[in-house]
PDB file of C-alpha atoms and ligand atoms in Angstrom:
ATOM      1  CA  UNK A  24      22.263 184.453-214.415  1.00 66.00           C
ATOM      2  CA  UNK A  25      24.905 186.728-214.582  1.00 86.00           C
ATOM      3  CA  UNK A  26      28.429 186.212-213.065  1.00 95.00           C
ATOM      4  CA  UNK A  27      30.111 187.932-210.561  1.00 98.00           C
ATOM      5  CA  UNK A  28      33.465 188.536-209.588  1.00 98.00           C
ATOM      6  CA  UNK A  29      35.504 188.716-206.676  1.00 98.00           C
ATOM      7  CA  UNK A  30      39.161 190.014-207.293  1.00 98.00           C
ATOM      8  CA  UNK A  31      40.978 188.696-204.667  1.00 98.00           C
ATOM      9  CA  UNK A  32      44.546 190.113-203.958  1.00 98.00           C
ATOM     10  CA  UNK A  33      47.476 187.932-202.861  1.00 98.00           C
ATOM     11  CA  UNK A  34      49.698 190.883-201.610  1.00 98.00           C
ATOM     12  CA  UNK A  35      53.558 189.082-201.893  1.00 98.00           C
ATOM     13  CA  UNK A  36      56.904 189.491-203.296  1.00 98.00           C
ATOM     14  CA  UNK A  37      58.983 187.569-201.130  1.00 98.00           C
ATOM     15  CA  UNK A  38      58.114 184.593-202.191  1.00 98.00           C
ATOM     16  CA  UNK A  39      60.494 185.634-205.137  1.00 98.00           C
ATOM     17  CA  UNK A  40      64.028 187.274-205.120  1.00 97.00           C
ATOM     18  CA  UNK A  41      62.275 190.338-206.922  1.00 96.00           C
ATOM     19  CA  UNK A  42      60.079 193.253-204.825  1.00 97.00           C
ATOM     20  CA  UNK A  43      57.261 195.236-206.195  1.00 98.00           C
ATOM     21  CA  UNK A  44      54.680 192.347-207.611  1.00 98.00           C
ATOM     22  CA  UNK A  45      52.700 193.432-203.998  1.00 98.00           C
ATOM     23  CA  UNK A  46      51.975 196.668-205.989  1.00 98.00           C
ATOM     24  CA  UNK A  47      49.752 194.742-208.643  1.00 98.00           C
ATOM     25  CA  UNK A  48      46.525 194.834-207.057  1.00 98.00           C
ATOM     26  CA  UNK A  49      46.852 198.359-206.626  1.00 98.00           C
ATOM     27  CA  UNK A  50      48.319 198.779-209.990  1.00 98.00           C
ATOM     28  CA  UNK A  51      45.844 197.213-211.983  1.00 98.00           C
ATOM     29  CA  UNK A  52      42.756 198.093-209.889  1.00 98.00           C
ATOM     30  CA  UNK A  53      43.839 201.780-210.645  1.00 98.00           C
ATOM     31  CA  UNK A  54      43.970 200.963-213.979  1.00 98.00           C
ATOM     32  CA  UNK A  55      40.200 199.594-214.039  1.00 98.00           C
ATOM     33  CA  UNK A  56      40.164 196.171-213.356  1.00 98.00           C
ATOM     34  CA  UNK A  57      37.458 196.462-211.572  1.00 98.00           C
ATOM     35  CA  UNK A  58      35.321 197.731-214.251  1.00 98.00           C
ATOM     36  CA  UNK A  59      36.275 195.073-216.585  1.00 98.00           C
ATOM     37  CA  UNK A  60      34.865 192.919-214.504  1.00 98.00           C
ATOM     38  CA  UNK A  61      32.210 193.941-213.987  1.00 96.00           C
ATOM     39  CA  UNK A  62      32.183 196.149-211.236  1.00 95.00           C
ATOM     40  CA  UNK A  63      33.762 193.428-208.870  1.00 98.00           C
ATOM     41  CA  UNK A  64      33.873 193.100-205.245  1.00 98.00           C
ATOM     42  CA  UNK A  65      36.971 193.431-204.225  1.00 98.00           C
ATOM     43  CA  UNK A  66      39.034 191.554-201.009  1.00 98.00           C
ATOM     44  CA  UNK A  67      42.306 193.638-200.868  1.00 98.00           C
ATOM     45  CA  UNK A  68      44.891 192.278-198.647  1.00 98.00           C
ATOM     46  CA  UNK A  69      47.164 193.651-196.086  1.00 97.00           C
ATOM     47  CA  UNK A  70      50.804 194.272-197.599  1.00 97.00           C
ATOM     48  CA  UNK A  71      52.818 192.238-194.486  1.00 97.00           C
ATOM     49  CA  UNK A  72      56.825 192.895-194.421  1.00 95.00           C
ATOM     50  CA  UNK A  73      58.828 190.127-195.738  1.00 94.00           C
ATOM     51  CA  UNK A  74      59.869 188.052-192.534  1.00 94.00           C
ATOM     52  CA  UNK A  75      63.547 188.449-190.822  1.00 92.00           C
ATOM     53  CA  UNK A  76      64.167 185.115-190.100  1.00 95.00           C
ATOM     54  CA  UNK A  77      63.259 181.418-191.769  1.00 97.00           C
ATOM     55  CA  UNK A  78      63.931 178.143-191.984  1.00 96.00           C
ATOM     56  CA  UNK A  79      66.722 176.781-194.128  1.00 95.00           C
ATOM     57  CA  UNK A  80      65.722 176.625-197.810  1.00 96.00           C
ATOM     58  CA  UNK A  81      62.519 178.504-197.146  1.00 98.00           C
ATOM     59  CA  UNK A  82      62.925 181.953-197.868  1.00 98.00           C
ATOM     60  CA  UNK A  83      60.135 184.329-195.723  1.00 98.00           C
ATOM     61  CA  UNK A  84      58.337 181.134-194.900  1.00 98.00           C
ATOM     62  CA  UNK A  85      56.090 182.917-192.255  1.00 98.00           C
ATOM     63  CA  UNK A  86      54.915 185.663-194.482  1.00 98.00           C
ATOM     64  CA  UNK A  87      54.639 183.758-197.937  1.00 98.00           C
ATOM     65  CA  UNK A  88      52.473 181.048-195.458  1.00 98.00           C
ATOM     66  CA  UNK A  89      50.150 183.962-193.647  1.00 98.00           C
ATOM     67  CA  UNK A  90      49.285 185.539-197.700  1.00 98.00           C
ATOM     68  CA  UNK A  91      48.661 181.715-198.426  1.00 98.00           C
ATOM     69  CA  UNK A  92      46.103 181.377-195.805  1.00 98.00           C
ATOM     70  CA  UNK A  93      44.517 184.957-195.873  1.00 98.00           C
ATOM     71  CA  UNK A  94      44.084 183.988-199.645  1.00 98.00           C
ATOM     72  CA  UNK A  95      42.647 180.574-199.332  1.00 98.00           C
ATOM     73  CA  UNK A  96      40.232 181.991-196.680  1.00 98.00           C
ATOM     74  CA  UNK A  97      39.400 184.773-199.207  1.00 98.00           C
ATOM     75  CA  UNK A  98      39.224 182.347-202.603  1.00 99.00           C
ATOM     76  CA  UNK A  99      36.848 180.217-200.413  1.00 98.00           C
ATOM     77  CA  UNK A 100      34.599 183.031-199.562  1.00 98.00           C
ATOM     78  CA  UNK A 101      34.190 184.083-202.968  1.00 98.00           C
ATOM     79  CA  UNK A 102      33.630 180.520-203.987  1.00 98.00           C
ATOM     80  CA  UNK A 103      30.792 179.951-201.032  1.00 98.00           C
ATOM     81  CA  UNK A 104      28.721 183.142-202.397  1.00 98.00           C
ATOM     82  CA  UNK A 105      29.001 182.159-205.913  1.00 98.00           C
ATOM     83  CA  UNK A 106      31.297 184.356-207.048  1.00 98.00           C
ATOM     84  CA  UNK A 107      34.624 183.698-209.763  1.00 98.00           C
ATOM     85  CA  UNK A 108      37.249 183.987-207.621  1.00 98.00           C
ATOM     86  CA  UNK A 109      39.938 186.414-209.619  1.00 98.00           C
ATOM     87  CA  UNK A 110      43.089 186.339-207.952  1.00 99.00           C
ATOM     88  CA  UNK A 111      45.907 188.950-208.407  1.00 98.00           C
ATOM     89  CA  UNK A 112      49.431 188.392-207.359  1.00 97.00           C
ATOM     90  CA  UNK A 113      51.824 189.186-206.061  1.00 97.00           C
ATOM     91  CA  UNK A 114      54.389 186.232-206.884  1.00 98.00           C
ATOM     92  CA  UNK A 115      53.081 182.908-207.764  1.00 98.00           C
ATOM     93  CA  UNK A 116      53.734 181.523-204.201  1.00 98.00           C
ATOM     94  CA  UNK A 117      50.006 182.143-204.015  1.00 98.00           C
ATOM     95  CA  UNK A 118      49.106 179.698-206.366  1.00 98.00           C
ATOM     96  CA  UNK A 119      49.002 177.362-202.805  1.00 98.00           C
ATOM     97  CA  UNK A 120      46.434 179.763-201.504  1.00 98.00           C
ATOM     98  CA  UNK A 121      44.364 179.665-204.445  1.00 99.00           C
ATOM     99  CA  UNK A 122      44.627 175.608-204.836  1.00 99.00           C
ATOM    100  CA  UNK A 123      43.581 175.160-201.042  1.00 98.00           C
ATOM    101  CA  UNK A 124      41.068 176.606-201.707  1.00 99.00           C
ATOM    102  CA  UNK A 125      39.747 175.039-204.610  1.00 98.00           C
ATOM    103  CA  UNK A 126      41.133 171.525-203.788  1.00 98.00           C
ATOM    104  CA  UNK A 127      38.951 171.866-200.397  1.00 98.00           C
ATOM    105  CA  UNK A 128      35.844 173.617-202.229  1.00 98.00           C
ATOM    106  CA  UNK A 129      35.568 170.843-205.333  1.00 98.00           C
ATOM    107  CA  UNK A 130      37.758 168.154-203.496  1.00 98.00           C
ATOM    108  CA  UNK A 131      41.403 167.524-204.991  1.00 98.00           C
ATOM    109  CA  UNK A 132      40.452 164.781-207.656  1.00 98.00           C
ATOM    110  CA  UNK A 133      37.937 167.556-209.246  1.00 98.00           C
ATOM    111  CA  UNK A 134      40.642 170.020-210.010  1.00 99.00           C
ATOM    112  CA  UNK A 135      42.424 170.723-212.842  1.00 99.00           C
ATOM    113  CA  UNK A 136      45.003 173.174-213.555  1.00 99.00           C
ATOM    114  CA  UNK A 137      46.443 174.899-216.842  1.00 99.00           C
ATOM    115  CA  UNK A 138      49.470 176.583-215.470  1.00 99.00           C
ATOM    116  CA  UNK A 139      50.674 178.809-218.580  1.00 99.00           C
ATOM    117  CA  UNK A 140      54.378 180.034-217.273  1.00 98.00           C
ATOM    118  CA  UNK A 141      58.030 180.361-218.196  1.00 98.00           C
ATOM    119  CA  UNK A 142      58.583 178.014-215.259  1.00 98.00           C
ATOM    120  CA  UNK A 143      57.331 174.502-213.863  1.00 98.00           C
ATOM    121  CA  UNK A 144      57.287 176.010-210.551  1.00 98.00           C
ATOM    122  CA  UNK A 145      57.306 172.407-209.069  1.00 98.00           C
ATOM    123  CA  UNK A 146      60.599 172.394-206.644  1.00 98.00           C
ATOM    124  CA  UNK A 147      60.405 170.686-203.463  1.00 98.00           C
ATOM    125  CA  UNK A 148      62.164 172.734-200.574  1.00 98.00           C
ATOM    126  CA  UNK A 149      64.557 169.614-201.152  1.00 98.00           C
ATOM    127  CA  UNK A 150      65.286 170.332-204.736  1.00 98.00           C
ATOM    128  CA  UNK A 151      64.824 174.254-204.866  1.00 98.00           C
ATOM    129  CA  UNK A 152      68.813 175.820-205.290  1.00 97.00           C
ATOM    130  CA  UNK A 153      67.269 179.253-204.826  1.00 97.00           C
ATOM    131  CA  UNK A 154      64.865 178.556-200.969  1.00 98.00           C
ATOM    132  CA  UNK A 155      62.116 181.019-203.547  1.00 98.00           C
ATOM    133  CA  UNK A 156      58.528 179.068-202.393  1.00 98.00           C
ATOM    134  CA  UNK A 157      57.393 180.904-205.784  1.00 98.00           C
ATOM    135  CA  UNK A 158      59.284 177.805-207.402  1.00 98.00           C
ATOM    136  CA  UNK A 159      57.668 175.130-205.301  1.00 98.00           C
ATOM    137  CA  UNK A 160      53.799 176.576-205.490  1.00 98.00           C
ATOM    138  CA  UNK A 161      53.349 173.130-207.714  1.00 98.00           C
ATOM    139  CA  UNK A 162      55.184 170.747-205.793  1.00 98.00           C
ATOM    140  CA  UNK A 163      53.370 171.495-202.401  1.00 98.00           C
ATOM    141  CA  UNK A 164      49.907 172.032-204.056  1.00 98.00           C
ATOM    142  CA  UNK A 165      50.663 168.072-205.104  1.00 98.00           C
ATOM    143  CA  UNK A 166      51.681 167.346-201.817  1.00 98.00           C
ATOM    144  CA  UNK A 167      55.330 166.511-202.046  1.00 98.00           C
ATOM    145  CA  UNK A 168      56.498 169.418-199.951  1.00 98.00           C
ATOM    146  CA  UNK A 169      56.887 169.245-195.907  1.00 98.00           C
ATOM    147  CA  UNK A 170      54.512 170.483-193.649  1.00 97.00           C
ATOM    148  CA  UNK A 171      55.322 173.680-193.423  1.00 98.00           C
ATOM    149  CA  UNK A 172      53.818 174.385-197.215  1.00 98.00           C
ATOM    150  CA  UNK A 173      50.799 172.885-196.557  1.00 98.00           C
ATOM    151  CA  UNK A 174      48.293 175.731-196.511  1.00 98.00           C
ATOM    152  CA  UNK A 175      44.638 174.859-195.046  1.00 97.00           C
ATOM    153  CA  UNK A 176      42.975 171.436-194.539  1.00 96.00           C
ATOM    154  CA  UNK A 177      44.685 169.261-197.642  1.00 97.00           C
ATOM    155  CA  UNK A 178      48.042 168.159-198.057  1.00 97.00           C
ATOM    156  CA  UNK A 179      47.267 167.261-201.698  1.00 98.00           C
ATOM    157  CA  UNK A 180      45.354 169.806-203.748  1.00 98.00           C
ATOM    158  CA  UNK A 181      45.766 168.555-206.960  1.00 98.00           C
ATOM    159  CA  UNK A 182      46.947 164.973-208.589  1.00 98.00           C
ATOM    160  CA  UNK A 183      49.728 165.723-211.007  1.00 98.00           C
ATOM    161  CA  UNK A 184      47.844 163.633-214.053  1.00 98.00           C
ATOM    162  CA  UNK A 185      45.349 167.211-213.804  1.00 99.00           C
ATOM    163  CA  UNK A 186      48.063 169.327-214.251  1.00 99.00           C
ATOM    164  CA  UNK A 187      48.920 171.111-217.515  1.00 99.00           C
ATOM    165  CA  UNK A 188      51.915 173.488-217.483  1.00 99.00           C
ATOM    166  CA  UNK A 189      52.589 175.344-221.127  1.00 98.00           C
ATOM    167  CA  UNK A 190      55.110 177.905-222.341  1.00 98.00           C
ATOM    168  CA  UNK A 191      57.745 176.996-219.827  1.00 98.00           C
ATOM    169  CA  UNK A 192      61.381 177.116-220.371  1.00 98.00           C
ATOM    170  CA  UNK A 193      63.321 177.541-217.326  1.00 98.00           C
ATOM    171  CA  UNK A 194      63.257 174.341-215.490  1.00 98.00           C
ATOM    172  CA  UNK A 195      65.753 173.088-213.120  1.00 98.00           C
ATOM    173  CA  UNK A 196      66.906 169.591-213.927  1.00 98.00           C
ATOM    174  CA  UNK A 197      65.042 167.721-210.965  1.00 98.00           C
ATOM    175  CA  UNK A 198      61.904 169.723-211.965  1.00 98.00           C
ATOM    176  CA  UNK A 199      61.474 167.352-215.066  1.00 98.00           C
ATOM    177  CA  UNK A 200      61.824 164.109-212.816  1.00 98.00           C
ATOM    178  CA  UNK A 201      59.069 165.588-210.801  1.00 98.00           C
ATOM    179  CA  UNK A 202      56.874 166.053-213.574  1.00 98.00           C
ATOM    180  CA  UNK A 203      57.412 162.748-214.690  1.00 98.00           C
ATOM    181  CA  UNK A 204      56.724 160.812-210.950  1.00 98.00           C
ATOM    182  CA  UNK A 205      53.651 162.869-210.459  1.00 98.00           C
ATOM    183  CA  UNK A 206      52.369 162.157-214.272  1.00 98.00           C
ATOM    184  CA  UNK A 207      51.520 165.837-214.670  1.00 98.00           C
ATOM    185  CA  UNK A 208      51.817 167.707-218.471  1.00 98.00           C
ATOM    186  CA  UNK A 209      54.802 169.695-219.836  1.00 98.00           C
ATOM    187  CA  UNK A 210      54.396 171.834-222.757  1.00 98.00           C
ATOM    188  CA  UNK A 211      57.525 173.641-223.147  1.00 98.00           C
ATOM    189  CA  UNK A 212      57.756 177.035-225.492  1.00 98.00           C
ATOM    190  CA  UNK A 213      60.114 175.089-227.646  1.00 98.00           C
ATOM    191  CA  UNK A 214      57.413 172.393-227.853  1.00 98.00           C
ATOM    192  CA  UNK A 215      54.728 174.795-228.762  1.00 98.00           C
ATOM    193  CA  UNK A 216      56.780 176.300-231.216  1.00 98.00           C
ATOM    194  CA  UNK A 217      57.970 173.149-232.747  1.00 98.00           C
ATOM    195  CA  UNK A 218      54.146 170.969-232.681  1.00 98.00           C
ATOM    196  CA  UNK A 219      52.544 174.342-233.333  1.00 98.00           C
ATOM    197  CA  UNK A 220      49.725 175.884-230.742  1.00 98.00           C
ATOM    198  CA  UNK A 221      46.857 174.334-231.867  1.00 98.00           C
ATOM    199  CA  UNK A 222      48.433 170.758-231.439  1.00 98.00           C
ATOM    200  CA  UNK A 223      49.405 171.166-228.167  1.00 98.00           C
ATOM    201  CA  UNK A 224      45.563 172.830-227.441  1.00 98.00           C
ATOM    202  CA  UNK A 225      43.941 169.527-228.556  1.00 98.00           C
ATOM    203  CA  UNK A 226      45.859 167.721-226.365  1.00 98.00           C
ATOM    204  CA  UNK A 227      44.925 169.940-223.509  1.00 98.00           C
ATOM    205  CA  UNK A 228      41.414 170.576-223.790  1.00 98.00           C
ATOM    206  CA  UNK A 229      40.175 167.020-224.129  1.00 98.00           C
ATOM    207  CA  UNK A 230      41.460 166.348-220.582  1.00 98.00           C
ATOM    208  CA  UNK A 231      39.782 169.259-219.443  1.00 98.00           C
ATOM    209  CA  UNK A 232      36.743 167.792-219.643  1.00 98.00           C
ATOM    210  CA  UNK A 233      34.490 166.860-216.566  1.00 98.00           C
ATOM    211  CA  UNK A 234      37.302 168.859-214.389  1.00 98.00           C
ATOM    212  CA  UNK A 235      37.081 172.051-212.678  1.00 98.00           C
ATOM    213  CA  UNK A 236      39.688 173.919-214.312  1.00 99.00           C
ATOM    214  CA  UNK A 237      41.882 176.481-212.644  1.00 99.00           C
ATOM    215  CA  UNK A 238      43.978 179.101-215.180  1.00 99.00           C
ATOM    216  CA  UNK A 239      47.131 179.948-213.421  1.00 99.00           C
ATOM    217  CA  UNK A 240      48.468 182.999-215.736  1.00 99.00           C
ATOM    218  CA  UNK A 241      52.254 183.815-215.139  1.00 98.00           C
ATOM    219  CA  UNK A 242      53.415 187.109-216.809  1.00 98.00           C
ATOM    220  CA  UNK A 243      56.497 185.942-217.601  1.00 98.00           C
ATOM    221  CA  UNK A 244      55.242 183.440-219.912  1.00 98.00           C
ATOM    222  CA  UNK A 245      55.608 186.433-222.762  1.00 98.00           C
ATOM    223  CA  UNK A 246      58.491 186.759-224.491  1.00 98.00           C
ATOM    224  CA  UNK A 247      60.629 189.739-223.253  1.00 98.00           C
ATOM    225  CA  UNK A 248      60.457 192.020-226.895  1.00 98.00           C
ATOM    226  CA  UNK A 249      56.437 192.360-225.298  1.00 98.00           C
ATOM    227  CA  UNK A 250      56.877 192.188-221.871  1.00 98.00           C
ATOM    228  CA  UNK A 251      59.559 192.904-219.146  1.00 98.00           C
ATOM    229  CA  UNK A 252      57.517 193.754-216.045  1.00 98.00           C
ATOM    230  CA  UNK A 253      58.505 190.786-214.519  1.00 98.00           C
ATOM    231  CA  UNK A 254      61.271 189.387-212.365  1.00 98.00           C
ATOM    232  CA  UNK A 255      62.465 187.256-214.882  1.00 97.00           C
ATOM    233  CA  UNK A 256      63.141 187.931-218.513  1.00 98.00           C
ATOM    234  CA  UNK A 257      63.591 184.937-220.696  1.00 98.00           C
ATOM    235  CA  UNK A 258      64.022 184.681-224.077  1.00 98.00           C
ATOM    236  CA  UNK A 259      61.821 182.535-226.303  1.00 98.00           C
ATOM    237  CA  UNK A 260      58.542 183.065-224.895  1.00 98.00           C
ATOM    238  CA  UNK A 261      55.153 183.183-226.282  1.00 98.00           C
ATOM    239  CA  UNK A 262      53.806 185.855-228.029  1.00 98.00           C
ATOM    240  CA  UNK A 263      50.638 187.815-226.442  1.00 98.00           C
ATOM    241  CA  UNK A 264      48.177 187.144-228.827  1.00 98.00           C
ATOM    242  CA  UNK A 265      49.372 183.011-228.214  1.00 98.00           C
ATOM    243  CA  UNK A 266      49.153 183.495-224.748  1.00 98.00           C
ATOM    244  CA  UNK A 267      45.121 184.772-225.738  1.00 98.00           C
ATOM    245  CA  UNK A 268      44.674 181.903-228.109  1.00 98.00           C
ATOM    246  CA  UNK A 269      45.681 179.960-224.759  1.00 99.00           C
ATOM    247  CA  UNK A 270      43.457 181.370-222.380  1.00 98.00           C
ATOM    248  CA  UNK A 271      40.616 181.733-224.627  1.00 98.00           C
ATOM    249  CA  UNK A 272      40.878 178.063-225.768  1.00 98.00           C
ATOM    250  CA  UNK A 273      40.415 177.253-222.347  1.00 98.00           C
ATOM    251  CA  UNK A 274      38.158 179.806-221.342  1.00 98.00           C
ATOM    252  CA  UNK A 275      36.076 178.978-223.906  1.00 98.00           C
ATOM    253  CA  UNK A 276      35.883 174.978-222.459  1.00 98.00           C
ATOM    254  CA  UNK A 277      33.293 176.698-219.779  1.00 98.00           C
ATOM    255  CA  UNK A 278      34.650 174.436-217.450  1.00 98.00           C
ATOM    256  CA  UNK A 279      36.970 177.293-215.606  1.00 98.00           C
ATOM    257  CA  UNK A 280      35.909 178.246-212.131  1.00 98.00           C
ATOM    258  CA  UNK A 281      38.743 180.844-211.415  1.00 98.00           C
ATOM    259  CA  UNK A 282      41.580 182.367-212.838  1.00 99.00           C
ATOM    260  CA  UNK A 283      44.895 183.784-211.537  1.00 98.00           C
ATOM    261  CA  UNK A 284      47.015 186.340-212.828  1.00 98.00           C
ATOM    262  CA  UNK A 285      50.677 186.840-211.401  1.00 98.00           C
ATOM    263  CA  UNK A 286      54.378 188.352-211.084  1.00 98.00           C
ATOM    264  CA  UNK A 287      53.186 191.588-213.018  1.00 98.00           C
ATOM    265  CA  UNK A 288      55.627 194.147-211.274  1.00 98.00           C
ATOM    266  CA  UNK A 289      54.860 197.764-211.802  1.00 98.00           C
ATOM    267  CA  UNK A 290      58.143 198.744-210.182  1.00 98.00           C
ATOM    268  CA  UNK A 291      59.578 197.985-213.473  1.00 98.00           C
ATOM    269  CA  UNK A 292      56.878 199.327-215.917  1.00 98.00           C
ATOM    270  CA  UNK A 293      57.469 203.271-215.453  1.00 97.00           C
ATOM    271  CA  UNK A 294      56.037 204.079-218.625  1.00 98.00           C
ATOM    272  CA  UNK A 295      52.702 201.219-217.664  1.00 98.00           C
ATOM    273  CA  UNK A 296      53.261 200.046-221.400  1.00 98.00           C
ATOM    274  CA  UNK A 297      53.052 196.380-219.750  1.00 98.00           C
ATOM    275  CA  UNK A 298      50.283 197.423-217.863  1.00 98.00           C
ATOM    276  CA  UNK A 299      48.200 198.217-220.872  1.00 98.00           C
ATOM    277  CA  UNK A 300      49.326 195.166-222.316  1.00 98.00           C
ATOM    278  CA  UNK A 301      48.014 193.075-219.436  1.00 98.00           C
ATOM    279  CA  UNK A 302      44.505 195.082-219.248  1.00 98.00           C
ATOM    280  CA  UNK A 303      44.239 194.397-222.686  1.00 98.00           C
ATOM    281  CA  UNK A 304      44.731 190.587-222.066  1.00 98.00           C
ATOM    282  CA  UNK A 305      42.679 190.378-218.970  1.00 98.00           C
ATOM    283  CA  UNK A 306      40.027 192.274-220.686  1.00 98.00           C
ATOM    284  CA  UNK A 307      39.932 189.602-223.532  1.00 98.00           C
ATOM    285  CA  UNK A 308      39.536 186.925-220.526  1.00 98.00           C
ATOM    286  CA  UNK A 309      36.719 188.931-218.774  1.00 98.00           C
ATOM    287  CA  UNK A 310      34.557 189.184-222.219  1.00 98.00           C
ATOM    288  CA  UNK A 311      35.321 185.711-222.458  1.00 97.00           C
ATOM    289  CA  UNK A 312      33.796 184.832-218.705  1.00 97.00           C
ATOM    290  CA  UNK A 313      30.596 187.188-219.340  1.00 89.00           C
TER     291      UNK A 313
HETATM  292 MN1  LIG B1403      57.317 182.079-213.714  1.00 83.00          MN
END
């Protein structure tokens, strides 16, 4: 049977310091996305205004927390018709939307994650300097967060042992003490570069196996000379066609059951060279999927 689609948006930018990522839906359904997927249904999402007020060291805690549940109710509606759940951020804050969703649809212990970003996105609102939930998406998706973060019926969405983050390189000291405690796998970009792709891959994909696997694609993995539509530019990234060997290494497992794409910002891509990029990548995943 043929698959279908759902892109779901997750319309939010204040989850990072950075506006414009709550243009991406738009952006990139303009662009076709749509098609590429096979003429998708699509659940677009309300653009809310970045809360006034919040508590300390949770910046816009109300409205990152509302896109989180209006996502999780969406990812689980796509899920419950049989339909891939494609989710399009907005800032990766809504990677707690997307896990409740799958942690309640497949239970917790059936989920795995291969988080490919610049970051390990796994502050606690404890450890987090900046109060930016798009840093602690990780964290409170493993249940180490308070309350508050917990979107939907779990606390804990994912154990840390299914967790495989890659490319990162911009992680806060106490973020690799967190890794460790929770047993979860860091790739860095230096590591990739120094054990070479394919090394790192064959560590990855074995543990895939018998999971439900969840790709959680950050823009900002690429390295800035191919990419700069994002709010954070970092040297020593991957490369797009490694970020495709990536995602179709893991793709090609058959084991994913949805896939995320975020912190594309079209404020910053005037010319929509980065948005051509991305189509082209996302285009590789959908032939991949069909
Ligand atoms: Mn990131």
């Amino acid at each position: 049977m043929e698959r279908r689609f759902a892109l779901v948006e997750a319309a939010v930018s204040c989850g990072s310091p950075t506006r414009g990522t709550e243009g991406a839906f738009d952006a990139l359904t303009a662009a076709g996305l749509p098609a590429v997927f096979g003429d998708a249904r699509l659940l677009p999402m309300e653009k809310l205004p970045p809360c006034a007020r919040w508590p300390e060291g949770l910046r816009h805690l109300d409205t990152v927390m509302e896109v989180c549940r209006r996502l999780r109710a969406g990812v689980l509606d796509a899920l419950g018709r049989g339909e891939y759940p494609v989710v399009v951020g907005g800032d990766h804050s809504c990677a707690m939307g997307t896990l409740a969703a799958l942690g309640e649809f497949y239970g917790a212990e059936n989920v795995a994650v291969v988080y490919v970003d610049a970051h390990t996105d796994i502050n606690t609102e404890e450890t987090s300097e900046s109060g930016c939930i798009h840093g602690m998406d990780l964290a409170a998706a493993c249940g180490l967060c308070c309350d508050a973060l917990t979107v939907g019926r779990n606390r804990v969405n994912l154990l840390g042992e299914n967790l495989h983050i890659i490319g990162a390189r911009s992680i806060d000291p106490p973020e690799y003490g967190i890794v460790e405690r929770l047993g979860a796998h860091l790739y860095t970009a230096q590591e990739v570069r120094r054990r070479g792709l394919e090394a790192v891959l064959a560590e990855i994909l074995p543990a895939l196996a018998g999971k439900r696997v969840h790709i959680s694609f950050d823009v900002d993995v690429l390295d800035p000379s191919e990419f700069t539509a994002t709010g954070y530019n970092i040297p020593g990234g991957l490369a797009a066609a490694e970020v495709e060997r990536i995602l179709s290494a893991v793709l090609d497992t058959g084991r994913t059951v949805s896939f995320e794409c975020v912190e594309y910002n079209p404020a910053l891509d005037p010319s929509e060279a980065d948005l051509n990029t991305l189509m082209g990548i996302l285009k590789m995943v959908s032939e991949k999927l069909k």
